[in-house]
PDB file of C-alpha atoms and ligand atoms in Angstrom:
ATOM      1  CA  MET A   6      41.888 -68.019 -21.167  1.00  0.00           C
ATOM      2  CA  LYS A   7      41.850 -69.646 -24.622  1.00  0.00           C
ATOM      3  CA  VAL A   8      39.338 -67.990 -26.940  1.00  0.00           C
ATOM      4  CA  GLU A   9      38.862 -69.170 -30.497  1.00  0.00           C
ATOM      5  CA  ALA A  10      38.439 -66.702 -33.355  1.00  0.00           C
ATOM      6  CA  LYS A  11      35.203 -67.453 -35.239  1.00  0.00           C
ATOM      7  CA  GLU A  12      33.806 -65.413 -38.154  1.00  0.00           C
ATOM      8  CA  LEU A  13      35.427 -62.140 -39.159  1.00  0.00           C
ATOM      9  CA  ILE A  14      33.558 -59.050 -37.932  1.00  0.00           C
ATOM     10  CA  VAL A  15      35.858 -56.367 -39.320  1.00  0.00           C
ATOM     11  CA  GLU A  16      39.272 -56.281 -40.975  1.00  0.00           C
ATOM     12  CA  GLY A  17      40.716 -52.972 -39.791  1.00  0.00           C
ATOM     13  CA  LYS A  18      43.937 -51.254 -40.837  1.00  0.00           C
ATOM     14  CA  ASP A  19      45.870 -52.325 -37.753  1.00  0.00           C
ATOM     15  CA  LYS A  20      43.507 -54.748 -36.010  1.00  0.00           C
ATOM     16  CA  THR A  21      41.172 -57.596 -36.941  1.00  0.00           C
ATOM     17  CA  VAL A  22      38.014 -58.270 -34.959  1.00  0.00           C
ATOM     18  CA  PHE A  23      36.472 -61.738 -34.790  1.00  0.00           C
ATOM     19  CA  ALA A  24      33.303 -63.150 -33.280  1.00  0.00           C
ATOM     20  CA  THR A  25      33.779 -65.815 -30.607  1.00  0.00           C
ATOM     21  CA  ASP A  26      31.645 -68.623 -29.169  1.00  0.00           C
ATOM     22  CA  SER A  27      30.062 -66.025 -26.898  1.00  0.00           C
ATOM     23  CA  PRO A  28      27.661 -63.635 -28.703  1.00  0.00           C
ATOM     24  CA  ASP A  29      28.644 -60.761 -26.382  1.00  0.00           C
ATOM     25  CA  VAL A  30      32.404 -61.138 -26.787  1.00  0.00           C
ATOM     26  CA  ALA A  31      34.720 -60.166 -29.655  1.00  0.00           C
ATOM     27  CA  LEU A  32      38.358 -61.153 -30.135  1.00  0.00           C
ATOM     28  CA  VAL A  33      40.597 -58.248 -31.187  1.00  0.00           C
ATOM     29  CA  ARG A  34      43.866 -59.237 -32.864  1.00  0.00           C
ATOM     30  CA  TYR A  35      46.493 -56.499 -33.287  1.00  0.00           C
ATOM     31  CA  LYS A  36      48.625 -56.464 -36.433  1.00  0.00           C
ATOM     32  CA  ASP A  37      52.257 -55.505 -37.083  1.00  0.00           C
ATOM     33  CA  GLN A  38      50.803 -53.166 -39.717  1.00  0.00           C
ATOM     34  CA  ILE A  39      51.140 -49.394 -39.358  1.00  0.00           C
ATOM     35  CA  THR A  40      49.171 -46.966 -41.525  1.00  0.00           C
ATOM     36  CA  ALA A  41      48.826 -43.209 -41.844  1.00  0.00           C
ATOM     37  CA  PHE A  42      46.952 -40.592 -43.852  1.00  0.00           C
ATOM     38  CA  HIS A  43      43.870 -42.797 -44.187  1.00  0.00           C
ATOM     39  CA  ASN A  44      45.855 -45.816 -45.337  1.00  0.00           C
ATOM     40  CA  ILE A  45      47.860 -44.021 -48.042  1.00  0.00           C
ATOM     41  CA  LYS A  46      51.122 -44.764 -46.210  1.00  0.00           C
ATOM     42  CA  ARG A  47      51.590 -48.328 -44.978  1.00  0.00           C
ATOM     43  CA  ALA A  48      54.334 -50.529 -43.547  1.00  0.00           C
ATOM     44  CA  THR A  49      54.901 -53.610 -41.426  1.00  0.00           C
ATOM     45  CA  ILE A  50      56.825 -53.122 -38.187  1.00  0.00           C
ATOM     46  CA  LYS A  51      57.780 -56.285 -36.344  1.00  0.00           C
ATOM     47  CA  GLY A  52      56.750 -56.204 -32.700  1.00  0.00           C
ATOM     48  CA  LYS A  53      54.265 -53.345 -33.100  1.00  0.00           C
ATOM     49  CA  ALA A  54      51.206 -55.557 -32.541  1.00  0.00           C
ATOM     50  CA  GLU A  55      52.579 -56.782 -29.217  1.00  0.00           C
ATOM     51  CA  ALA A  56      53.697 -53.328 -28.037  1.00  0.00           C
ATOM     52  CA  SER A  57      50.365 -51.687 -28.972  1.00  0.00           C
ATOM     53  CA  CYS A  58      48.273 -54.493 -27.473  1.00  0.00           C
ATOM     54  CA  LYS A  59      50.207 -54.414 -24.187  1.00  0.00           C
ATOM     55  CA  ILE A  60      50.107 -50.600 -23.970  1.00  0.00           C
ATOM     56  CA  ALA A  61      46.355 -50.609 -24.667  1.00  0.00           C
ATOM     57  CA  SER A  62      45.751 -53.265 -21.984  1.00  0.00           C
ATOM     58  CA  LEU A  63      47.712 -51.296 -19.392  1.00  0.00           C
ATOM     59  CA  LEU A  64      45.801 -48.119 -20.233  1.00  0.00           C
ATOM     60  CA  TYR A  65      42.419 -49.923 -20.105  1.00  0.00           C
ATOM     61  CA  GLY A  66      43.509 -51.059 -16.630  1.00  0.00           C
ATOM     62  CA  PHE A  67      44.308 -47.501 -15.480  1.00  0.00           C
ATOM     63  CA  LEU A  68      40.912 -46.325 -16.803  1.00  0.00           C
ATOM     64  CA  ALA A  69      39.125 -49.160 -14.988  1.00  0.00           C
ATOM     65  CA  GLU A  70      40.837 -48.125 -11.728  1.00  0.00           C
ATOM     66  CA  GLN A  71      39.150 -44.710 -12.171  1.00  0.00           C
ATOM     67  CA  GLY A  72      35.751 -46.365 -12.773  1.00  0.00           C
ATOM     68  CA  ILE A  73      35.676 -45.469 -16.479  1.00  0.00           C
ATOM     69  CA  PRO A  74      33.700 -48.124 -18.387  1.00  0.00           C
ATOM     70  CA  THR A  75      35.418 -49.608 -21.455  1.00  0.00           C
ATOM     71  CA  HIS A  76      34.731 -52.559 -23.736  1.00  0.00           C
ATOM     72  CA  PHE A  77      37.966 -54.305 -22.670  1.00  0.00           C
ATOM     73  CA  ILE A  78      37.665 -57.693 -20.954  1.00  0.00           C
ATOM     74  CA  GLU A  79      41.155 -59.221 -20.832  1.00  0.00           C
ATOM     75  CA  ASP A  80      44.354 -60.110 -22.668  1.00  0.00           C
ATOM     76  CA  VAL A  81      44.247 -63.561 -24.180  1.00  0.00           C
ATOM     77  CA  SER A  82      47.686 -63.558 -25.835  1.00  0.00           C
ATOM     78  CA  PRO A  83      50.494 -60.991 -26.328  1.00  0.00           C
ATOM     79  CA  THR A  84      48.667 -59.630 -29.389  1.00  0.00           C
ATOM     80  CA  GLU A  85      44.998 -60.441 -28.626  1.00  0.00           C
ATOM     81  CA  GLN A  86      42.340 -59.096 -26.287  1.00  0.00           C
ATOM     82  CA  THR A  87      38.720 -59.958 -25.679  1.00  0.00           C
ATOM     83  CA  CYS A  88      36.259 -57.071 -25.686  1.00  0.00           C
ATOM     84  CA  ARG A  89      32.520 -56.737 -25.154  1.00  0.00           C
ATOM     85  CA  ARG A  90      30.622 -56.424 -28.422  1.00  0.00           C
ATOM     86  CA  VAL A  91      29.017 -52.989 -28.600  1.00  0.00           C
ATOM     87  CA  GLU A  92      27.283 -50.831 -31.163  1.00  0.00           C
ATOM     88  CA  ILE A  93      29.989 -48.354 -32.233  1.00  0.00           C
ATOM     89  CA  ILE A  94      28.894 -44.705 -32.258  1.00  0.00           C
ATOM     90  CA  PRO A  95      30.230 -43.208 -35.536  1.00  0.00           C
ATOM     91  CA  LEU A  96      31.976 -40.273 -33.874  1.00  0.00           C
ATOM     92  CA  GLN A  97      35.669 -39.750 -33.202  1.00  0.00           C
ATOM     93  CA  PHE A  98      36.356 -37.862 -30.004  1.00  0.00           C
ATOM     94  CA  ILE A  99      39.562 -35.840 -30.218  1.00  0.00           C
ATOM     95  CA  VAL A 100      41.038 -34.291 -27.091  1.00  0.00           C
ATOM     96  CA  ARG A 101      43.829 -31.715 -27.342  1.00  0.00           C
ATOM     97  CA  ASN A 102      45.837 -30.720 -24.265  1.00  0.00           C
ATOM     98  CA  TRP A 103      48.425 -29.039 -26.485  1.00  0.00           C
ATOM     99  CA  ILE A 104      47.871 -27.861 -30.040  1.00  0.00           C
ATOM    100  CA  ALA A 105      49.608 -29.994 -32.671  1.00  0.00           C
ATOM    101  CA  GLY A 106      48.869 -31.953 -35.847  1.00  0.00           C
ATOM    102  CA  SER A 107      45.833 -30.884 -37.857  1.00  0.00           C
ATOM    103  CA  ALA A 108      44.766 -28.318 -35.219  1.00  0.00           C
ATOM    104  CA  ALA A 109      48.096 -26.470 -35.487  1.00  0.00           C
ATOM    105  CA  LYS A 110      47.375 -26.166 -39.227  1.00  0.00           C
ATOM    106  CA  PHE A 111      43.744 -25.115 -39.133  1.00  0.00           C
ATOM    107  CA  LEU A 112      44.141 -22.783 -36.133  1.00  0.00           C
ATOM    108  CA  HIS A 113      47.411 -21.467 -37.593  1.00  0.00           C
ATOM    109  CA  VAL A 114      49.193 -21.913 -34.269  1.00  0.00           C
ATOM    110  CA  GLU A 115      52.732 -23.122 -33.522  1.00  0.00           C
ATOM    111  CA  PRO A 116      52.741 -26.908 -32.776  1.00  0.00           C
ATOM    112  CA  GLY A 117      53.267 -27.437 -29.043  1.00  0.00           C
ATOM    113  CA  THR A 118      51.269 -24.368 -27.998  1.00  0.00           C
ATOM    114  CA  LYS A 119      49.431 -24.933 -24.709  1.00  0.00           C
ATOM    115  CA  PRO A 120      45.859 -23.597 -25.012  1.00  0.00           C
ATOM    116  CA  SER A 121      44.091 -21.987 -22.048  1.00  0.00           C
ATOM    117  CA  ASN A 122      41.484 -24.740 -22.108  1.00  0.00           C
ATOM    118  CA  VAL A 123      41.358 -28.378 -23.220  1.00  0.00           C
ATOM    119  CA  ILE A 124      40.036 -28.556 -26.786  1.00  0.00           C
ATOM    120  CA  TYR A 125      37.399 -31.194 -27.525  1.00  0.00           C
ATOM    121  CA  GLU A 126      36.461 -31.995 -31.128  1.00  0.00           C
ATOM    122  CA  ILE A 127      34.053 -34.488 -32.597  1.00  0.00           C
ATOM    123  CA  ARG A 128      34.496 -35.879 -36.076  1.00  0.00           C
ATOM    124  CA  TYR A 129      31.898 -37.758 -38.098  1.00  0.00           C
ATOM    125  CA  ASN A 130      33.429 -41.208 -38.573  1.00  0.00           C
ATOM    126  CA  ASN A 131      32.383 -41.551 -42.192  1.00  0.00           C
ATOM    127  CA  ASN A 132      34.877 -42.224 -44.959  1.00  0.00           C
ATOM    128  CA  GLU A 133      32.606 -40.959 -47.778  1.00  0.00           C
ATOM    129  CA  ALA A 134      32.042 -37.697 -45.872  1.00  0.00           C
ATOM    130  CA  GLY A 135      35.828 -37.350 -45.360  1.00  0.00           C
ATOM    131  CA  PHE A 136      35.759 -37.537 -41.527  1.00  0.00           C
ATOM    132  CA  PRO A 137      34.665 -33.880 -41.066  1.00  0.00           C
ATOM    133  CA  ILE A 138      34.787 -32.028 -37.747  1.00  0.00           C
ATOM    134  CA  ILE A 139      31.145 -31.544 -36.777  1.00  0.00           C
ATOM    135  CA  ASN A 140      29.334 -29.937 -33.849  1.00  0.00           C
ATOM    136  CA  ASP A 141      26.827 -31.378 -31.374  1.00  0.00           C
ATOM    137  CA  HIS A 142      23.841 -30.252 -33.427  1.00  0.00           C
ATOM    138  CA  HIS A 143      25.123 -32.046 -36.546  1.00  0.00           C
ATOM    139  CA  ALA A 144      25.612 -35.226 -34.502  1.00  0.00           C
ATOM    140  CA  VAL A 145      22.068 -35.085 -33.135  1.00  0.00           C
ATOM    141  CA  ALA A 146      20.594 -34.143 -36.545  1.00  0.00           C
ATOM    142  CA  LEU A 147      22.330 -37.165 -38.087  1.00  0.00           C
ATOM    143  CA  GLY A 148      20.575 -39.341 -35.488  1.00  0.00           C
ATOM    144  CA  ILE A 149      23.947 -40.578 -34.161  1.00  0.00           C
ATOM    145  CA  VAL A 150      23.351 -39.522 -30.534  1.00  0.00           C
ATOM    146  CA  THR A 151      20.879 -37.585 -28.400  1.00  0.00           C
ATOM    147  CA  TYR A 152      21.826 -34.364 -26.593  1.00  0.00           C
ATOM    148  CA  LYS A 153      21.558 -36.284 -23.327  1.00  0.00           C
ATOM    149  CA  GLU A 154      23.989 -38.946 -24.566  1.00  0.00           C
ATOM    150  CA  LEU A 155      26.387 -36.233 -25.760  1.00  0.00           C
ATOM    151  CA  GLU A 156      26.382 -34.710 -22.302  1.00  0.00           C
ATOM    152  CA  GLU A 157      27.245 -38.102 -20.830  1.00  0.00           C
ATOM    153  CA  LEU A 158      29.874 -38.737 -23.505  1.00  0.00           C
ATOM    154  CA  TYR A 159      31.628 -35.393 -22.951  1.00  0.00           C
ATOM    155  CA  ALA A 160      31.755 -36.109 -19.209  1.00  0.00           C
ATOM    156  CA  MET A 161      33.315 -39.500 -19.953  1.00  0.00           C
ATOM    157  CA  VAL A 162      35.790 -37.987 -22.453  1.00  0.00           C
ATOM    158  CA  ALA A 163      36.928 -35.446 -19.823  1.00  0.00           C
ATOM    159  CA  LYS A 164      37.361 -38.234 -17.261  1.00  0.00           C
ATOM    160  CA  VAL A 165      39.393 -40.280 -19.734  1.00  0.00           C
ATOM    161  CA  ASN A 166      41.602 -37.246 -20.350  1.00  0.00           C
ATOM    162  CA  ASP A 167      42.122 -36.553 -16.633  1.00  0.00           C
ATOM    163  CA  CYS A 168      43.112 -40.175 -16.077  1.00  0.00           C
ATOM    164  CA  LEU A 169      45.431 -40.541 -19.090  1.00  0.00           C
ATOM    165  CA  LEU A 170      47.076 -37.122 -18.609  1.00  0.00           C
ATOM    166  CA  LYS A 171      48.089 -38.159 -15.101  1.00  0.00           C
ATOM    167  CA  VAL A 172      49.193 -41.668 -16.075  1.00  0.00           C
ATOM    168  CA  PHE A 173      51.403 -40.368 -18.874  1.00  0.00           C
ATOM    169  CA  ALA A 174      52.733 -37.484 -16.759  1.00  0.00           C
ATOM    170  CA  ASP A 175      53.769 -40.050 -14.118  1.00  0.00           C
ATOM    171  CA  ALA A 176      55.583 -41.886 -16.925  1.00  0.00           C
ATOM    172  CA  GLY A 177      57.436 -38.706 -17.965  1.00  0.00           C
ATOM    173  CA  ILE A 178      55.309 -38.206 -21.064  1.00  0.00           C
ATOM    174  CA  ASP A 179      53.149 -35.269 -22.176  1.00  0.00           C
ATOM    175  CA  LEU A 180      49.817 -36.432 -23.601  1.00  0.00           C
ATOM    176  CA  ILE A 181      49.507 -33.877 -26.391  1.00  0.00           C
ATOM    177  CA  ASP A 182      46.298 -35.168 -27.955  1.00  0.00           C
ATOM    178  CA  PHE A 183      44.392 -38.368 -28.678  1.00  0.00           C
ATOM    179  CA  LYS A 184      41.447 -39.832 -30.517  1.00  0.00           C
ATOM    180  CA  PHE A 185      38.984 -42.535 -29.555  1.00  0.00           C
ATOM    181  CA  GLU A 186      35.524 -43.915 -30.178  1.00  0.00           C
ATOM    182  CA  CYS A 187      32.711 -44.963 -27.888  1.00  0.00           C
ATOM    183  CA  GLY A 188      29.971 -47.567 -28.102  1.00  0.00           C
ATOM    184  CA  ARG A 189      26.615 -48.592 -26.681  1.00  0.00           C
ATOM    185  CA  THR A 190      26.155 -51.893 -24.886  1.00  0.00           C
ATOM    186  CA  ALA A 191      23.042 -54.009 -25.510  1.00  0.00           C
ATOM    187  CA  ASP A 192      21.452 -52.397 -22.446  1.00  0.00           C
ATOM    188  CA  GLY A 193      22.190 -48.861 -23.727  1.00  0.00           C
ATOM    189  CA  LYS A 194      25.207 -48.051 -21.538  1.00  0.00           C
ATOM    190  CA  LEU A 195      27.904 -45.826 -23.061  1.00  0.00           C
ATOM    191  CA  VAL A 196      31.437 -47.210 -22.916  1.00  0.00           C
ATOM    192  CA  VAL A 197      34.879 -46.411 -24.321  1.00  0.00           C
ATOM    193  CA  ALA A 198      35.232 -48.782 -27.277  1.00  0.00           C
ATOM    194  CA  ASP A 199      38.659 -48.041 -28.688  1.00  0.00           C
ATOM    195  CA  GLU A 200      42.292 -48.591 -27.823  1.00  0.00           C
ATOM    196  CA  PHE A 201      44.678 -45.932 -26.505  1.00  0.00           C
ATOM    197  CA  SER A 202      48.209 -46.441 -27.793  1.00  0.00           C
ATOM    198  CA  PRO A 203      50.955 -44.512 -29.628  1.00  0.00           C
ATOM    199  CA  ASP A 204      48.822 -45.135 -32.751  1.00  0.00           C
ATOM    200  CA  THR A 205      45.987 -43.015 -31.394  1.00  0.00           C
ATOM    201  CA  CYS A 206      47.744 -40.604 -29.018  1.00  0.00           C
ATOM    202  CA  ARG A 207      50.375 -37.939 -29.647  1.00  0.00           C
ATOM    203  CA  LEU A 208      52.986 -38.515 -26.920  1.00  0.00           C
ATOM    204  CA  TRP A 209      56.023 -36.308 -26.329  1.00  0.00           C
ATOM    205  CA  ASP A 210      58.797 -37.100 -23.886  1.00  0.00           C
ATOM    206  CA  ALA A 211      58.347 -34.548 -21.084  1.00  0.00           C
ATOM    207  CA  LYS A 212      62.100 -33.873 -20.814  1.00  0.00           C
ATOM    208  CA  THR A 213      63.335 -33.996 -24.394  1.00  0.00           C
ATOM    209  CA  GLY A 214      60.142 -33.280 -26.354  1.00  0.00           C
ATOM    210  CA  ASP A 215      60.894 -36.330 -28.530  1.00  0.00           C
ATOM    211  CA  SER A 216      57.922 -37.796 -30.317  1.00  0.00           C
ATOM    212  CA  LEU A 217      57.045 -41.269 -28.964  1.00  0.00           C
ATOM    213  CA  ASP A 218      54.119 -42.102 -31.238  1.00  0.00           C
ATOM    214  CA  LYS A 219      52.903 -42.702 -34.778  1.00  0.00           C
ATOM    215  CA  ASP A 220      54.186 -39.280 -35.902  1.00  0.00           C
ATOM    216  CA  ARG A 221      57.602 -40.999 -36.128  1.00  0.00           C
ATOM    217  CA  PHE A 222      56.118 -43.105 -38.945  1.00  0.00           C
ATOM    218  CA  ARG A 223      53.974 -40.319 -40.462  1.00  0.00           C
ATOM    219  CA  HIS A 224      56.994 -38.037 -40.814  1.00  0.00           C
ATOM    220  CA  ASP A 225      59.715 -40.656 -41.543  1.00  0.00           C
ATOM    221  CA  MET A 226      61.558 -39.957 -38.293  1.00  0.00           C
ATOM    222  CA  GLY A 227      62.600 -43.620 -37.788  1.00  0.00           C
ATOM    223  CA  GLY A 228      62.765 -45.416 -34.440  1.00  0.00           C
ATOM    224  CA  VAL A 229      59.050 -46.251 -34.424  1.00  0.00           C
ATOM    225  CA  ILE A 230      59.235 -49.558 -32.568  1.00  0.00           C
ATOM    226  CA  ASP A 231      61.829 -48.180 -30.119  1.00  0.00           C
ATOM    227  CA  ALA A 232      59.428 -45.360 -29.226  1.00  0.00           C
ATOM    228  CA  TYR A 233      56.474 -47.756 -28.750  1.00  0.00           C
ATOM    229  CA  GLN A 234      58.651 -50.026 -26.598  1.00  0.00           C
ATOM    230  CA  LEU A 235      59.831 -47.105 -24.483  1.00  0.00           C
ATOM    231  CA  VAL A 236      56.205 -46.123 -23.800  1.00  0.00           C
ATOM    232  CA  LEU A 237      55.423 -49.748 -22.891  1.00  0.00           C
ATOM    233  CA  GLU A 238      58.446 -49.948 -20.571  1.00  0.00           C
ATOM    234  CA  ARG A 239      57.507 -46.753 -18.724  1.00  0.00           C
ATOM    235  CA  LEU A 240      53.833 -47.729 -18.332  1.00  0.00           C
ATOM    236  CA  THR A 241      54.804 -51.228 -17.153  1.00  0.00           C
ATOM    237  CA  LYS A 242      57.068 -49.693 -14.473  1.00  0.00           C
ATOM    238  CA  LEU A 243      54.231 -47.429 -13.394  1.00  0.00           C
ATOM    239  CA  LYS A 244      51.851 -50.392 -13.086  1.00  0.00           C
ATOM    240  CA  GLU A 245      54.391 -52.276 -10.958  1.00  0.00           C
ATOM    241  CA  LYS A 246      54.772 -49.384  -8.492  1.00  0.00           C
TER     242      LYS A 246
HETATM  243  P1  5GP B 308      45.169 -34.758 -35.798  1.00  0.00           P
HETATM  244  O1  5GP B 308      43.753 -34.292 -36.011  1.00  0.00           O
HETATM  245  O2  5GP B 308      46.016 -33.703 -35.179  1.00  0.00           O
HETATM  246  O3  5GP B 308      45.766 -35.354 -37.028  1.00  0.00           O
HETATM  247  O4  5GP B 308      45.089 -35.973 -34.747  1.00  0.00           O
HETATM  248  C1  5GP B 308      44.745 -35.766 -33.407  1.00  0.00           C
HETATM  249  C2  5GP B 308      45.013 -37.032 -32.623  1.00  0.00           C
HETATM  250  O5  5GP B 308      44.116 -38.047 -33.022  1.00  0.00           O
HETATM  251  C3  5GP B 308      46.419 -37.609 -32.837  1.00  0.00           C
HETATM  252  O6  5GP B 308      46.863 -38.147 -31.603  1.00  0.00           O
HETATM  253  C4  5GP B 308      46.222 -38.718 -33.849  1.00  0.00           C
HETATM  254  O7  5GP B 308      47.162 -39.758 -33.664  1.00  0.00           O
HETATM  255  C5  5GP B 308      44.801 -39.171 -33.533  1.00  0.00           C
HETATM  256  N1  5GP B 308      44.086 -39.555 -34.757  1.00  0.00           N
HETATM  257  C6  5GP B 308      43.463 -38.729 -35.592  1.00  0.00           C
HETATM  258  N2  5GP B 308      42.888 -39.409 -36.614  1.00  0.00           N
HETATM  259  C7  5GP B 308      43.169 -40.680 -36.415  1.00  0.00           C
HETATM  260  C8  5GP B 308      42.855 -41.890 -37.134  1.00  0.00           C
HETATM  261  O8  5GP B 308      42.199 -41.895 -38.167  1.00  0.00           O
HETATM  262  N3  5GP B 308      43.322 -43.033 -36.601  1.00  0.00           N
HETATM  263  C9  5GP B 308      44.060 -43.060 -35.454  1.00  0.00           C
HETATM  264  N4  5GP B 308      44.492 -44.232 -35.005  1.00  0.00           N
HETATM  265  N5  5GP B 308      44.355 -41.955 -34.754  1.00  0.00           N
HETATM  266  C10 5GP B 308      43.929 -40.781 -35.227  1.00  0.00           C
END
């Protein structure tokens, strides 16, 4: 379906969001841009927009099969998707199946340690505040969500994790951790309103332990696009099964 980009809604680090002719629909255009450490490190990687967009679409599809509501509507080109316009809740949900990244540092634990339970974090999505980890009471006190909404959101976050853990495991990949945001539709329904891709997930090859995500860029490991394409290839095969 051809959808025309109208006025700019938000120019993100790796995506641009436009209004469309329909007031309820946004056009999301992925960029070949890759950024890390809150935009301090930046580069252009040819083919990244297409790989990320296609991976995100496949993963939205797997979530939909499990009845998990997301803002995704459809692909409209290799690097563009349409999504429902929602009010974004300024919280980042972080799910950790293994301890790595910032959690390995602040918990002082060896990266790759498997905790006895899944670790859920929420971060206040506020640049001026420095994206702090907060608890439920902070989120309610800030007027971001109600306790009832949090309960619903945590249930959705756990469902997303169950679904993605299995999908990636079937693709020979360990889903170490990931981050995403949620939104509210005009009629107050809570939905996943963020992509899942190697930009937002830590993905390790289940056999070799190789990093298949943005850590390759963060830590100058090289082979970024090859890793993204490998993830796309494996998820595509899974979809075709
Ligand atoms: P950590 O807190 O260990 O740095 O990140 C946990 C997970 O969330 C990782 O999979 C990481 O890629 C993702 N993540 C954390 N912060 C951001 C962010 O600002 N943007 C994106 N795209 N992903 C993030």
